[in-house]
mmCIF file of C-alpha atoms in Angstrom:
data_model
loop_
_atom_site.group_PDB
_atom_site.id
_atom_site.type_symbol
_atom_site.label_atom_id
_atom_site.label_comp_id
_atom_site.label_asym_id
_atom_site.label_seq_id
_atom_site.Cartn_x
_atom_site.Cartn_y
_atom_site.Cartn_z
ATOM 1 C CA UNK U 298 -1.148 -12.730 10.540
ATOM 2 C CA UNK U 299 -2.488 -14.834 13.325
ATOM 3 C CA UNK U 300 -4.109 -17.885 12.973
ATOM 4 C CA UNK U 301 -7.160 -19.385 14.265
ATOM 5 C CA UNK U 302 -4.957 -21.843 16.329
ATOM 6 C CA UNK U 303 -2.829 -18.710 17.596
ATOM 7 C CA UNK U 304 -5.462 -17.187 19.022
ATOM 8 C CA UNK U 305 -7.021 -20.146 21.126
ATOM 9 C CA UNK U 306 -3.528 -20.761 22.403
ATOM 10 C CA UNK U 307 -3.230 -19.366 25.817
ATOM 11 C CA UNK U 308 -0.570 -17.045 26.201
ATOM 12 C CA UNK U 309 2.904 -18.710 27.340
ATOM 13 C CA UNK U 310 5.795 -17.484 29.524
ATOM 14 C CA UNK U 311 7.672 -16.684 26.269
ATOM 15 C CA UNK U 312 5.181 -14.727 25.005
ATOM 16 C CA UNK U 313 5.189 -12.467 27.821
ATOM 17 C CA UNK U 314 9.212 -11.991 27.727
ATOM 18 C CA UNK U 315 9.188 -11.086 23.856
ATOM 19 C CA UNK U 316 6.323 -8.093 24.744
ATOM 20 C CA UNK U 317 8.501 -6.908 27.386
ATOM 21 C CA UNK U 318 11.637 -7.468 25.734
ATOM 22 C CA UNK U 319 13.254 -9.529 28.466
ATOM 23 C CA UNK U 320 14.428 -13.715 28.416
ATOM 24 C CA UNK U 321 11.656 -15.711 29.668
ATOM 25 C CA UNK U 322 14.190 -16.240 32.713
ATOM 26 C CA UNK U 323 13.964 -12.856 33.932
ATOM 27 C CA UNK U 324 9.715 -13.507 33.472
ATOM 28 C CA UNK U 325 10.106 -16.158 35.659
ATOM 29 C CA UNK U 326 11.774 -14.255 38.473
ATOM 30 C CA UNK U 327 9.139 -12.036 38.250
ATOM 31 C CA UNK U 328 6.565 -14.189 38.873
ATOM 32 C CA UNK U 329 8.755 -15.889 41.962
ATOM 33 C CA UNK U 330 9.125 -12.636 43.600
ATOM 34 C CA UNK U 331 13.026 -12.745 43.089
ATOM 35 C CA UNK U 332 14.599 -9.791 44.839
ATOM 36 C CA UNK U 333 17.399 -9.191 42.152
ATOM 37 C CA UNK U 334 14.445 -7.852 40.020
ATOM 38 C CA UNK U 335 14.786 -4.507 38.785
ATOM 39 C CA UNK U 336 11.939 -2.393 39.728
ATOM 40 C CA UNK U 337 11.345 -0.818 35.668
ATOM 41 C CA UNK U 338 12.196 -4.023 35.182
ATOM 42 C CA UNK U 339 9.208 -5.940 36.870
ATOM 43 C CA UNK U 340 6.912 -3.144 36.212
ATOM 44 C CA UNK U 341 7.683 -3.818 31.970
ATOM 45 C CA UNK U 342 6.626 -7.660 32.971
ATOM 46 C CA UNK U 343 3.889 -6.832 34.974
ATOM 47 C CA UNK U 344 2.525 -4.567 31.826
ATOM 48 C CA UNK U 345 2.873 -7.732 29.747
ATOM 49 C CA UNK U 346 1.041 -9.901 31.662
ATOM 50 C CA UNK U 347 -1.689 -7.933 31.934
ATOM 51 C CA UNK U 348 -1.881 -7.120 28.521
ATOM 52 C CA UNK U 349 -1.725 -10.716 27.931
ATOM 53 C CA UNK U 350 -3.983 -11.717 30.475
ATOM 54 C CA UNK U 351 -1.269 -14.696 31.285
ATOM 55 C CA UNK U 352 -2.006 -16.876 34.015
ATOM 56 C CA UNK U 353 1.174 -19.049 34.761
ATOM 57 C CA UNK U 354 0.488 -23.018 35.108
ATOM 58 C CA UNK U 355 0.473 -23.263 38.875
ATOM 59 C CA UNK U 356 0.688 -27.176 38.609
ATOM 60 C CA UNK U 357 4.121 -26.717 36.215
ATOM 61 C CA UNK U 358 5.534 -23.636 38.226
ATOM 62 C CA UNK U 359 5.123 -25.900 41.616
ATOM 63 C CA UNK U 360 7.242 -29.007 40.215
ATOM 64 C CA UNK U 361 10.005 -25.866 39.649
ATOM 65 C CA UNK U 362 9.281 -23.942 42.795
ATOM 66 C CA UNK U 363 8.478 -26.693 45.142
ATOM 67 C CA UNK U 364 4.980 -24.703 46.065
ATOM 68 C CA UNK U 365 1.813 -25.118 45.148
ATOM 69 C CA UNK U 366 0.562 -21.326 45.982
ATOM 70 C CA UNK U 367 -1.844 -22.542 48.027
ATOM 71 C CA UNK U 368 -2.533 -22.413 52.188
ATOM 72 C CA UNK U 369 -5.120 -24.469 53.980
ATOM 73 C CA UNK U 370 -7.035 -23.318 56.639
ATOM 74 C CA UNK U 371 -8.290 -25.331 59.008
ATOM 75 C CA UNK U 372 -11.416 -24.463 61.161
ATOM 76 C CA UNK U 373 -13.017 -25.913 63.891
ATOM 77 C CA UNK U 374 -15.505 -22.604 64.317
ATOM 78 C CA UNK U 375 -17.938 -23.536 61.284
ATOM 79 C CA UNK U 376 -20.924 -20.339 61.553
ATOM 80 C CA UNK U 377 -19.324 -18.220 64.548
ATOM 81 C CA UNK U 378 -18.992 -14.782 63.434
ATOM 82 C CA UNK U 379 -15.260 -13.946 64.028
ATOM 83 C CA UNK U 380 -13.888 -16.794 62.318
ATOM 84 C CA UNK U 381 -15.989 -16.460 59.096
ATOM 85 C CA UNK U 382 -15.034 -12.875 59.317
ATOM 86 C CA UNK U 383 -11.261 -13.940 60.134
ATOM 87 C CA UNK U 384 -11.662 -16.817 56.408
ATOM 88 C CA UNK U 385 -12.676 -14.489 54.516
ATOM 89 C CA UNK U 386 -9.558 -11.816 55.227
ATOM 90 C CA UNK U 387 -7.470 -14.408 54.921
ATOM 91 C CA UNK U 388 -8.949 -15.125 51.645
ATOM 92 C CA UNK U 389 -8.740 -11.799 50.146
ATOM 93 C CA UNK U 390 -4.825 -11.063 51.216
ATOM 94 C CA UNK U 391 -4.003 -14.610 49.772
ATOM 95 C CA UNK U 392 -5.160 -13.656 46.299
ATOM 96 C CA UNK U 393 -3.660 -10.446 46.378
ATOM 97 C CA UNK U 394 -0.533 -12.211 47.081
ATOM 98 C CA UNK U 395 -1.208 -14.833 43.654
ATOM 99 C CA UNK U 396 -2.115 -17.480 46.395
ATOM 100 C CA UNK U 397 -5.323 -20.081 46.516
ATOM 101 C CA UNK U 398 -7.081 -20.920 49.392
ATOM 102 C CA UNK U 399 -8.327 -24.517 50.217
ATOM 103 C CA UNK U 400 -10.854 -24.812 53.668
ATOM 104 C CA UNK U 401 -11.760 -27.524 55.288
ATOM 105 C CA UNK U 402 -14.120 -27.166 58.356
ATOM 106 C CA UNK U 403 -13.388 -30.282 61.157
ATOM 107 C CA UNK U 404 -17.273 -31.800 61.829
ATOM 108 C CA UNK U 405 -15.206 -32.784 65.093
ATOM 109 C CA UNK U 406 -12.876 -32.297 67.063
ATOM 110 C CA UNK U 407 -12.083 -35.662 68.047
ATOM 111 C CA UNK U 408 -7.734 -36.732 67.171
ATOM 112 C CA UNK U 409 -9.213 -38.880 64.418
ATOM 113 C CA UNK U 410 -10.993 -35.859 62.497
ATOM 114 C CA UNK U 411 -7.960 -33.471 63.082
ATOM 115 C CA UNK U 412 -5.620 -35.851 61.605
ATOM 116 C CA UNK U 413 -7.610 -36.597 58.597
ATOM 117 C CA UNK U 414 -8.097 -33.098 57.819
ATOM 118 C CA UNK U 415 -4.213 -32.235 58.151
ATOM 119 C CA UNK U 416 -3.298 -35.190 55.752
ATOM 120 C CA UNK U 417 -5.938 -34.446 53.301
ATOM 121 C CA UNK U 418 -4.197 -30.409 53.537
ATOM 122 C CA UNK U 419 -1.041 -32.048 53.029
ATOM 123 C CA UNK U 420 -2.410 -34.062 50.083
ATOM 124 C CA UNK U 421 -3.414 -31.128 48.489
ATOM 125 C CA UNK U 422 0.350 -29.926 48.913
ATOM 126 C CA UNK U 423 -0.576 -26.786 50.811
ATOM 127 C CA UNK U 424 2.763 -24.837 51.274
ATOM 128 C CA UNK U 425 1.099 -23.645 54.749
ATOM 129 C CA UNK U 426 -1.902 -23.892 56.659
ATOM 130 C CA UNK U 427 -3.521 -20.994 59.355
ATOM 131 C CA UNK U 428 -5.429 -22.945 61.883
ATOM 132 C CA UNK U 429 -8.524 -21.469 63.780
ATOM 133 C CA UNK U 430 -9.480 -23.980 66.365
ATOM 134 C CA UNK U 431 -10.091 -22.715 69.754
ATOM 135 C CA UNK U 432 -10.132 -25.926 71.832
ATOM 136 C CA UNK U 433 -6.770 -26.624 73.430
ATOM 137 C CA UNK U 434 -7.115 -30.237 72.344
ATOM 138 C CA UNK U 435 -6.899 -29.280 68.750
ATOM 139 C CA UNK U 436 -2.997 -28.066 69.365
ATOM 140 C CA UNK U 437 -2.051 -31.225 71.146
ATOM 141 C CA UNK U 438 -3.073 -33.118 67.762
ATOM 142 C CA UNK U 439 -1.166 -30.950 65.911
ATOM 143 C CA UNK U 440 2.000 -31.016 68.151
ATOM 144 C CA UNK U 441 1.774 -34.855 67.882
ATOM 145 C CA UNK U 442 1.324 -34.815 64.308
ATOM 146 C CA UNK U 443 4.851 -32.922 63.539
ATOM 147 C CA UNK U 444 3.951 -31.996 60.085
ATOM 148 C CA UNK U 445 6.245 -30.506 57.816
ATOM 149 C CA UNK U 446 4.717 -27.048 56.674
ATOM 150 C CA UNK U 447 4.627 -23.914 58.661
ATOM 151 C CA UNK U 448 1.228 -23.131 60.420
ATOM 152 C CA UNK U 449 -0.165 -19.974 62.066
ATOM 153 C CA UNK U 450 -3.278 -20.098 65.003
ATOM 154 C CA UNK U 451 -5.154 -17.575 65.593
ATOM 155 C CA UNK U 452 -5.959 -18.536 68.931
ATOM 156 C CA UNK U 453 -3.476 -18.311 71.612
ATOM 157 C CA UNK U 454 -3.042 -21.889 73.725
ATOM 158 C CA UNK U 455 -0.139 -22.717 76.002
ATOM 159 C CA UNK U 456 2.677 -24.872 74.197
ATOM 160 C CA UNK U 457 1.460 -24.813 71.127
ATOM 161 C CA UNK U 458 3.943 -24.819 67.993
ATOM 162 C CA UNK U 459 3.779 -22.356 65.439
ATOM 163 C CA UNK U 460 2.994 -18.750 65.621
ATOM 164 C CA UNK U 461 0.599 -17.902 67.328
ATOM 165 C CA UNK U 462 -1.875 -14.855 66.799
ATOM 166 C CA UNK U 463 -5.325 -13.646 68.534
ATOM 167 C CA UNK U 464 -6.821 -10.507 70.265
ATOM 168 C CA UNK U 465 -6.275 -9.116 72.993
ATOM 169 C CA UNK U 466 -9.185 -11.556 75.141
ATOM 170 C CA UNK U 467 -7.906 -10.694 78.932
ATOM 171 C CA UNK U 468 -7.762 -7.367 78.169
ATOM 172 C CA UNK U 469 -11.191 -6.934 76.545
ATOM 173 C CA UNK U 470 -12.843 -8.964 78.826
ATOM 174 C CA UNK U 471 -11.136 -6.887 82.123
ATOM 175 C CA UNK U 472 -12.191 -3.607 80.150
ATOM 176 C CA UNK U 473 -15.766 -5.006 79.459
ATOM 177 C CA UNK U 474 -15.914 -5.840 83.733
ATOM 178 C CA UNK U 475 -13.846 -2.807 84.472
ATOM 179 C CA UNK U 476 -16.844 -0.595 82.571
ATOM 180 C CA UNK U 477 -19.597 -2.452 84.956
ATOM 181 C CA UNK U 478 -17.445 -1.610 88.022
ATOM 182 C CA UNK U 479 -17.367 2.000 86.839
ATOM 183 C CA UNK U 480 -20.649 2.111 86.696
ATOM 184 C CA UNK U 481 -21.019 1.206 90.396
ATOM 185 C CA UNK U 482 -21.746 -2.382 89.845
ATOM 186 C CA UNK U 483 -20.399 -4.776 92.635
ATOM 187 C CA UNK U 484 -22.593 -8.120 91.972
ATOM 188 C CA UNK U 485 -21.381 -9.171 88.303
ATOM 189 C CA UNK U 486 -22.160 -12.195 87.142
ATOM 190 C CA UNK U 487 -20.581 -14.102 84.035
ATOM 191 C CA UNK U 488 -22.313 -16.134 81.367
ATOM 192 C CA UNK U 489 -19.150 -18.148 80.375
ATOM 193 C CA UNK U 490 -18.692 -20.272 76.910
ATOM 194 C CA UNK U 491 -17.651 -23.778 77.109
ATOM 195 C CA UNK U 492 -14.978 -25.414 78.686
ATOM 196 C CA UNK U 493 -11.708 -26.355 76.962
ATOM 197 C CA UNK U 494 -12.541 -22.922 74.928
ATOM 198 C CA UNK U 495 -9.238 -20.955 74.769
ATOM 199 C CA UNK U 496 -11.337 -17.521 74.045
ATOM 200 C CA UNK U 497 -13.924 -18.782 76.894
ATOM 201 C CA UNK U 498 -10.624 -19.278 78.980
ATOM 202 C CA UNK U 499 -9.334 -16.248 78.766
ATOM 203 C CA UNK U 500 -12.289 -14.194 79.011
ATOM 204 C CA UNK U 501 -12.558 -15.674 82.331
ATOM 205 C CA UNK U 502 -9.879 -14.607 83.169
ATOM 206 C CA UNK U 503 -10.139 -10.754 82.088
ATOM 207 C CA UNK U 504 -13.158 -11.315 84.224
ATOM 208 C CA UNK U 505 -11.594 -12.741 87.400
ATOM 209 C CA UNK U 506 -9.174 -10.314 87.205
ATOM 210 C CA UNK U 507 -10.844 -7.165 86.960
ATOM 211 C CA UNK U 508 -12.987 -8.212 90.347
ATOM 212 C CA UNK U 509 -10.043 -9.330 91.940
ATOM 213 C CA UNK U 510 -7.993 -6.124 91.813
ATOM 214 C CA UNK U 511 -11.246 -4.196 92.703
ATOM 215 C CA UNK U 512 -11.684 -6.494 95.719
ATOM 216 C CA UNK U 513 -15.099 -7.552 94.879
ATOM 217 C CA UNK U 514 -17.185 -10.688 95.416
ATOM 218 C CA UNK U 515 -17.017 -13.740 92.645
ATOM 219 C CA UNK U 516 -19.658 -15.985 91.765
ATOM 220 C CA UNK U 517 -18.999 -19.146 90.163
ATOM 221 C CA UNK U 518 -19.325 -19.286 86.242
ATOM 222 C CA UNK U 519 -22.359 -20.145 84.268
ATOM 223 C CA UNK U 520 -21.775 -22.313 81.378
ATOM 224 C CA UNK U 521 -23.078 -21.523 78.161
ATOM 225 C CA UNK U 522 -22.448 -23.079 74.503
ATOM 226 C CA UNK U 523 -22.347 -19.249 72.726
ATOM 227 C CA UNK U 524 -25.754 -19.509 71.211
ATOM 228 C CA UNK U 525 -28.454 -17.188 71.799
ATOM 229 C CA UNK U 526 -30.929 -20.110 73.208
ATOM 230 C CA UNK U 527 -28.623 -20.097 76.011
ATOM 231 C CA UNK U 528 -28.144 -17.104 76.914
ATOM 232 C CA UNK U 529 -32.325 -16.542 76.771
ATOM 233 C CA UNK U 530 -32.434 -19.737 78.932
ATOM 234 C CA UNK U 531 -29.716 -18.221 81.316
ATOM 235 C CA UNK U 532 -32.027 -15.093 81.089
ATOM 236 C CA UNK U 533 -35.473 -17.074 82.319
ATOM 237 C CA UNK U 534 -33.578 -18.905 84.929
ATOM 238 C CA UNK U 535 -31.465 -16.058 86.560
ATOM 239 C CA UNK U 536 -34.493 -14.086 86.929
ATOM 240 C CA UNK U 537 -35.631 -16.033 89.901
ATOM 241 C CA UNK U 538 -32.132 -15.095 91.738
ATOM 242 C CA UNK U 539 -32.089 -10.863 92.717
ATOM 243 C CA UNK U 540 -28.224 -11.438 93.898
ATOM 244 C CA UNK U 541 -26.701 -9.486 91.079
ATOM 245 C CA UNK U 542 -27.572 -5.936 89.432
ATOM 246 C CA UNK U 543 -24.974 -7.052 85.742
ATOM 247 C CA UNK U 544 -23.648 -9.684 83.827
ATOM 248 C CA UNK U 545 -20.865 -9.827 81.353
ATOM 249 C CA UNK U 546 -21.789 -12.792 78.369
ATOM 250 C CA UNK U 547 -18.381 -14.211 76.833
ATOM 251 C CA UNK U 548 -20.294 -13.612 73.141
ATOM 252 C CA UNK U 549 -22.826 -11.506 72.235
ATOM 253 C CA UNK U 550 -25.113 -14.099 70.924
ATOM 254 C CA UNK U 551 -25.754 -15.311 74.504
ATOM 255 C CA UNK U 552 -25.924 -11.899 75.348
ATOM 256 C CA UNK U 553 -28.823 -10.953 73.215
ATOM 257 C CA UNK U 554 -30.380 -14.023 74.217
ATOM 258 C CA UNK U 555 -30.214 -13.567 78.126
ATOM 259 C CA UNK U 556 -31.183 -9.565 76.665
ATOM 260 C CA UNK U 557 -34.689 -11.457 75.389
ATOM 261 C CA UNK U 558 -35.388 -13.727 78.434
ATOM 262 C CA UNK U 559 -34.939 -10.979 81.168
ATOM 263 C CA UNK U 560 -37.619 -8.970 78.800
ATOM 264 C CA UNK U 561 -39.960 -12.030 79.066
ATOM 265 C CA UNK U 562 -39.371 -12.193 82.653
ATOM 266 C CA UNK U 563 -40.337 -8.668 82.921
ATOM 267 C CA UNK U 564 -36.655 -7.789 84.157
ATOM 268 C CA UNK U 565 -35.474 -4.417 82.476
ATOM 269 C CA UNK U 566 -31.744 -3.751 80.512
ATOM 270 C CA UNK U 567 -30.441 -1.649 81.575
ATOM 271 C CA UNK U 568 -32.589 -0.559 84.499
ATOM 272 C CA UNK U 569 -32.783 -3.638 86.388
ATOM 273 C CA UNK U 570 -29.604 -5.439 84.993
ATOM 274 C CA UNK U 571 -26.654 -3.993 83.242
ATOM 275 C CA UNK U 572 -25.698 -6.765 80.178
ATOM 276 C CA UNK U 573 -22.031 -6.635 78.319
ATOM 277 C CA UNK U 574 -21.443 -8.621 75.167
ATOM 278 C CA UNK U 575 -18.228 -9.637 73.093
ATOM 279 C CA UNK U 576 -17.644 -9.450 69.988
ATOM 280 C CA UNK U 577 -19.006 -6.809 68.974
ATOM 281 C CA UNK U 578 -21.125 -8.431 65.884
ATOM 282 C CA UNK U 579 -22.955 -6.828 63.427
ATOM 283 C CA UNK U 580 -26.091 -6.941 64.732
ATOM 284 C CA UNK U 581 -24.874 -5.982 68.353
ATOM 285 C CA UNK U 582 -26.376 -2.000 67.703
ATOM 286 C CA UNK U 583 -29.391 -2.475 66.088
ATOM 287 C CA UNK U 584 -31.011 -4.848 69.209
ATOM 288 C CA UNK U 585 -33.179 -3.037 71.946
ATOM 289 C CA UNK U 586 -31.221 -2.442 73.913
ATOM 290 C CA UNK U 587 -28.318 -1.652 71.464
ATOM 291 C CA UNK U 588 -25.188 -4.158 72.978
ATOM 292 C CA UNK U 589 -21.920 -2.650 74.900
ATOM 293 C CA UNK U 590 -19.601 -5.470 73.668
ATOM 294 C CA UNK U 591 -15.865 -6.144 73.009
ATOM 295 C CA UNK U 592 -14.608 -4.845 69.472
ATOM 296 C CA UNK U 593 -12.245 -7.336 68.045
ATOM 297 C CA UNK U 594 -10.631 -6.912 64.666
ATOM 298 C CA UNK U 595 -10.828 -10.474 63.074
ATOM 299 C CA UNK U 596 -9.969 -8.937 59.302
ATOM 300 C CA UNK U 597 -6.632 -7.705 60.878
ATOM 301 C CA UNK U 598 -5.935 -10.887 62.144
ATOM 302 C CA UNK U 599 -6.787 -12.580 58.841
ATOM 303 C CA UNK U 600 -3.678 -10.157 57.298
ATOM 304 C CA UNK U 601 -1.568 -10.975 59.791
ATOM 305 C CA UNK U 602 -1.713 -14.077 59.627
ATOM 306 C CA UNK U 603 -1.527 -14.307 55.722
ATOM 307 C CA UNK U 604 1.854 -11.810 56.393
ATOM 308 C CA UNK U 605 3.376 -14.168 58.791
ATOM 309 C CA UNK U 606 2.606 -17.494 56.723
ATOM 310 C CA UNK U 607 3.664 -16.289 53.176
ATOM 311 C CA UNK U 608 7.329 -14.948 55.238
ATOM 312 C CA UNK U 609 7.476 -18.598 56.650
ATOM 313 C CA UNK U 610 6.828 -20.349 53.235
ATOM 314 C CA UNK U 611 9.589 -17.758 51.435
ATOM 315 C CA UNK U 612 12.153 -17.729 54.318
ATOM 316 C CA UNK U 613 12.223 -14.489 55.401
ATOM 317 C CA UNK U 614 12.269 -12.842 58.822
ATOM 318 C CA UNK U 615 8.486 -12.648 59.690
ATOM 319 C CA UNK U 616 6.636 -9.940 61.097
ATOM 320 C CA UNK U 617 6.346 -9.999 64.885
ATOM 321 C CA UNK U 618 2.704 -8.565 66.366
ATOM 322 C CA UNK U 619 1.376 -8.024 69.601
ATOM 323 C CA UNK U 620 -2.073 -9.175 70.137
ATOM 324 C CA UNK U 621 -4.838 -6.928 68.450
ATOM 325 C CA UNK U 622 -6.176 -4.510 70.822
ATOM 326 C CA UNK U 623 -9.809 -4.916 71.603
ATOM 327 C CA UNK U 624 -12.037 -1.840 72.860
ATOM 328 C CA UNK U 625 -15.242 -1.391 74.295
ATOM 329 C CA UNK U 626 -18.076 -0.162 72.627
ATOM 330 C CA UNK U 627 -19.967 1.775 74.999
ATOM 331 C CA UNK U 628 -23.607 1.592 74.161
ATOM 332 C CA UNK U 629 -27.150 1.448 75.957
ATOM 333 C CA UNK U 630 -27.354 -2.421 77.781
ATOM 334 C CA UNK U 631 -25.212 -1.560 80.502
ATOM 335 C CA UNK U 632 -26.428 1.663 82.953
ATOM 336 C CA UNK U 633 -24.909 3.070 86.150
ATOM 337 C CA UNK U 634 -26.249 0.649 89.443
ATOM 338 C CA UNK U 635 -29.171 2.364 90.708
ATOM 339 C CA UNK U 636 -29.946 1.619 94.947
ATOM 340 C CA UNK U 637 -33.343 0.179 95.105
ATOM 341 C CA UNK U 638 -35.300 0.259 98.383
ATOM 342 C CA UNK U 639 -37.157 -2.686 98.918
ATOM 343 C CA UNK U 640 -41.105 -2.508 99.770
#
């Protein structure tokens, strides 16, 4: 008969190898993910555990693993809509894999704030961290730093250590200018974000490159911080200027924005001006006009990067990946150029 003492203890490693008739060792490689494992084997271990509703001591199985299941992320993005959506994958895959997740969201980006928040990771004994900073200055901390646990970005930056993962930004941003040239725009303007950006950077670029190989006219950048009260201010002020008939925004909150102050200017989407977005967030087709934007997948990279990390950390061969495709989403702010004759 149990006693009262019994049944407040929690359940112990022990207890789980008598239920499924195995030496606590063999419970032990279970729970390390030992290839040598039988698969009836793990399965009758498995059972136990849950029956038992064991939950190893992490702080006890780290001193004997050297880990402390747990990887840091680091972000420099704090509210932006891809990143939180990019967290919170890389949340969920961590758990699934028996891992905690500790976050800690730079207030700056200055050498001083980076550094801080990598030691106070590396307090915490993080066996890796995934690092979503898109300014290029961020990386050249890190490089400097030389710490001594793996690390995966998910933005792509020249010369920076690690691995590296992102989407596809050249490409989406090419197919997103590509679309307004196929709709028989030849004036395209771009509402850029801000400098030392790597996403801003590279959607740019997709940009640049898409008017260069269709021989058409550029017009120098207009800066923009990604919010919405840009992009409504961009709106207000480009509506004295008639030199362009679309504009591609680098984000779609700037390109709602710019959306609302050509409506207040009395400038039509998409019968005046064609408008593009990127990123494709959730409110992008439920505005009026509903957005054409960039899709990215942000809860594939969060996997991805979890996948890579966790094969760092255990020493295996990692999984290689391309960069995540983004597509177009083809919706009602952008409308084939229409001649106008001027009275």
């Amino acid at each position: 008969m149990s006693t009262a003492s019994d049944r407040a203890r929690s359940p112990s490693i022990r207890d789980v190898a008598r239920l499924a008739g195995v030496s606590h060792q063999t419970v032990s490689r279970v729970l390390n993910d030992h290839p040598s494992i039988r698969p009836e084997t793990k399965a009758k271990v498995l059972d136990a555990i849950a029956v038992l509703d064991y939950r190893p001591n992490l702080a006890a199985r780290a001193l004997v693993t050297s880990r402390s299941n747990m990887l840091g992320i680091l972000s420099a993005t704090v509210g932006e809509f891809g990143p939180t959506s990019s967290i919170a994958s890389i949340e969920e895959a961590a758990r699934e894999e028996g891992y905690s997740v500790s976050t800690l969201n730079l207030p700056a980006t200055s050498p001083e704030a980076i550094g801080s928040a990598v030691r106070q990771l590396a307090r915490e004994q993080v066996d890796g961290i995934v690092v979503l900073a898109p300014q290029v200055r961020v990386f050249h901390v890190l490089r400097g730093m030389a710490v001594d646990f793996p690390f995966v970005t998910l933005q792509t930056a020249s010369g920076s250590d690690g691995v590296s993962l992102s989407a596809d930004q050249v490409a989406g941003a090419r197919a997103a200018t590509e679309h307004l040239i196929r709709l028989g725009h030849t004036d395209i303007l771009h509402l850029a974000g801000p400098q030392d950006w790597i996403e801003a950077e590279s959607r740019m670029r997709g940009y640049l490159d898409a008017l260069r190989e269709a021989d058409l006219p550029t017009f120098p950048p207009i800066r923009g911080d990604w919010t919405a009260d840009f992009g409504y201010f961009a709106g207000q002020e480009l509506s004295r200027r008639r030199d362009f008939t679309a504009v591609f925004a680098a984000n779609d909150l700037m390109a709602i924005g710019l959306m609302h102050g050509f409506r207040d200017a009395g400038i039509r989407v998409p019968d005046d001006v064609s408008v593009v977005g990127f990123d494709d967030i959730p409110v992008a087709p439920h505005v009026a006009p509903t957005l054409t934007t960039v899709h990215q997948d942000f809860t594939e990279l969060g996997r991805r990067a979890v996948r890579i990390l966790l094969a760092q950390i255990r020493g295996e061969q990692a999984p290689v990946y391309g960069p995540v495709q983004a597509t177009l989403r083809d919706r009602e702010s952008a409308g084939p150029h229409v001649a106008r004759v001027s009275r």
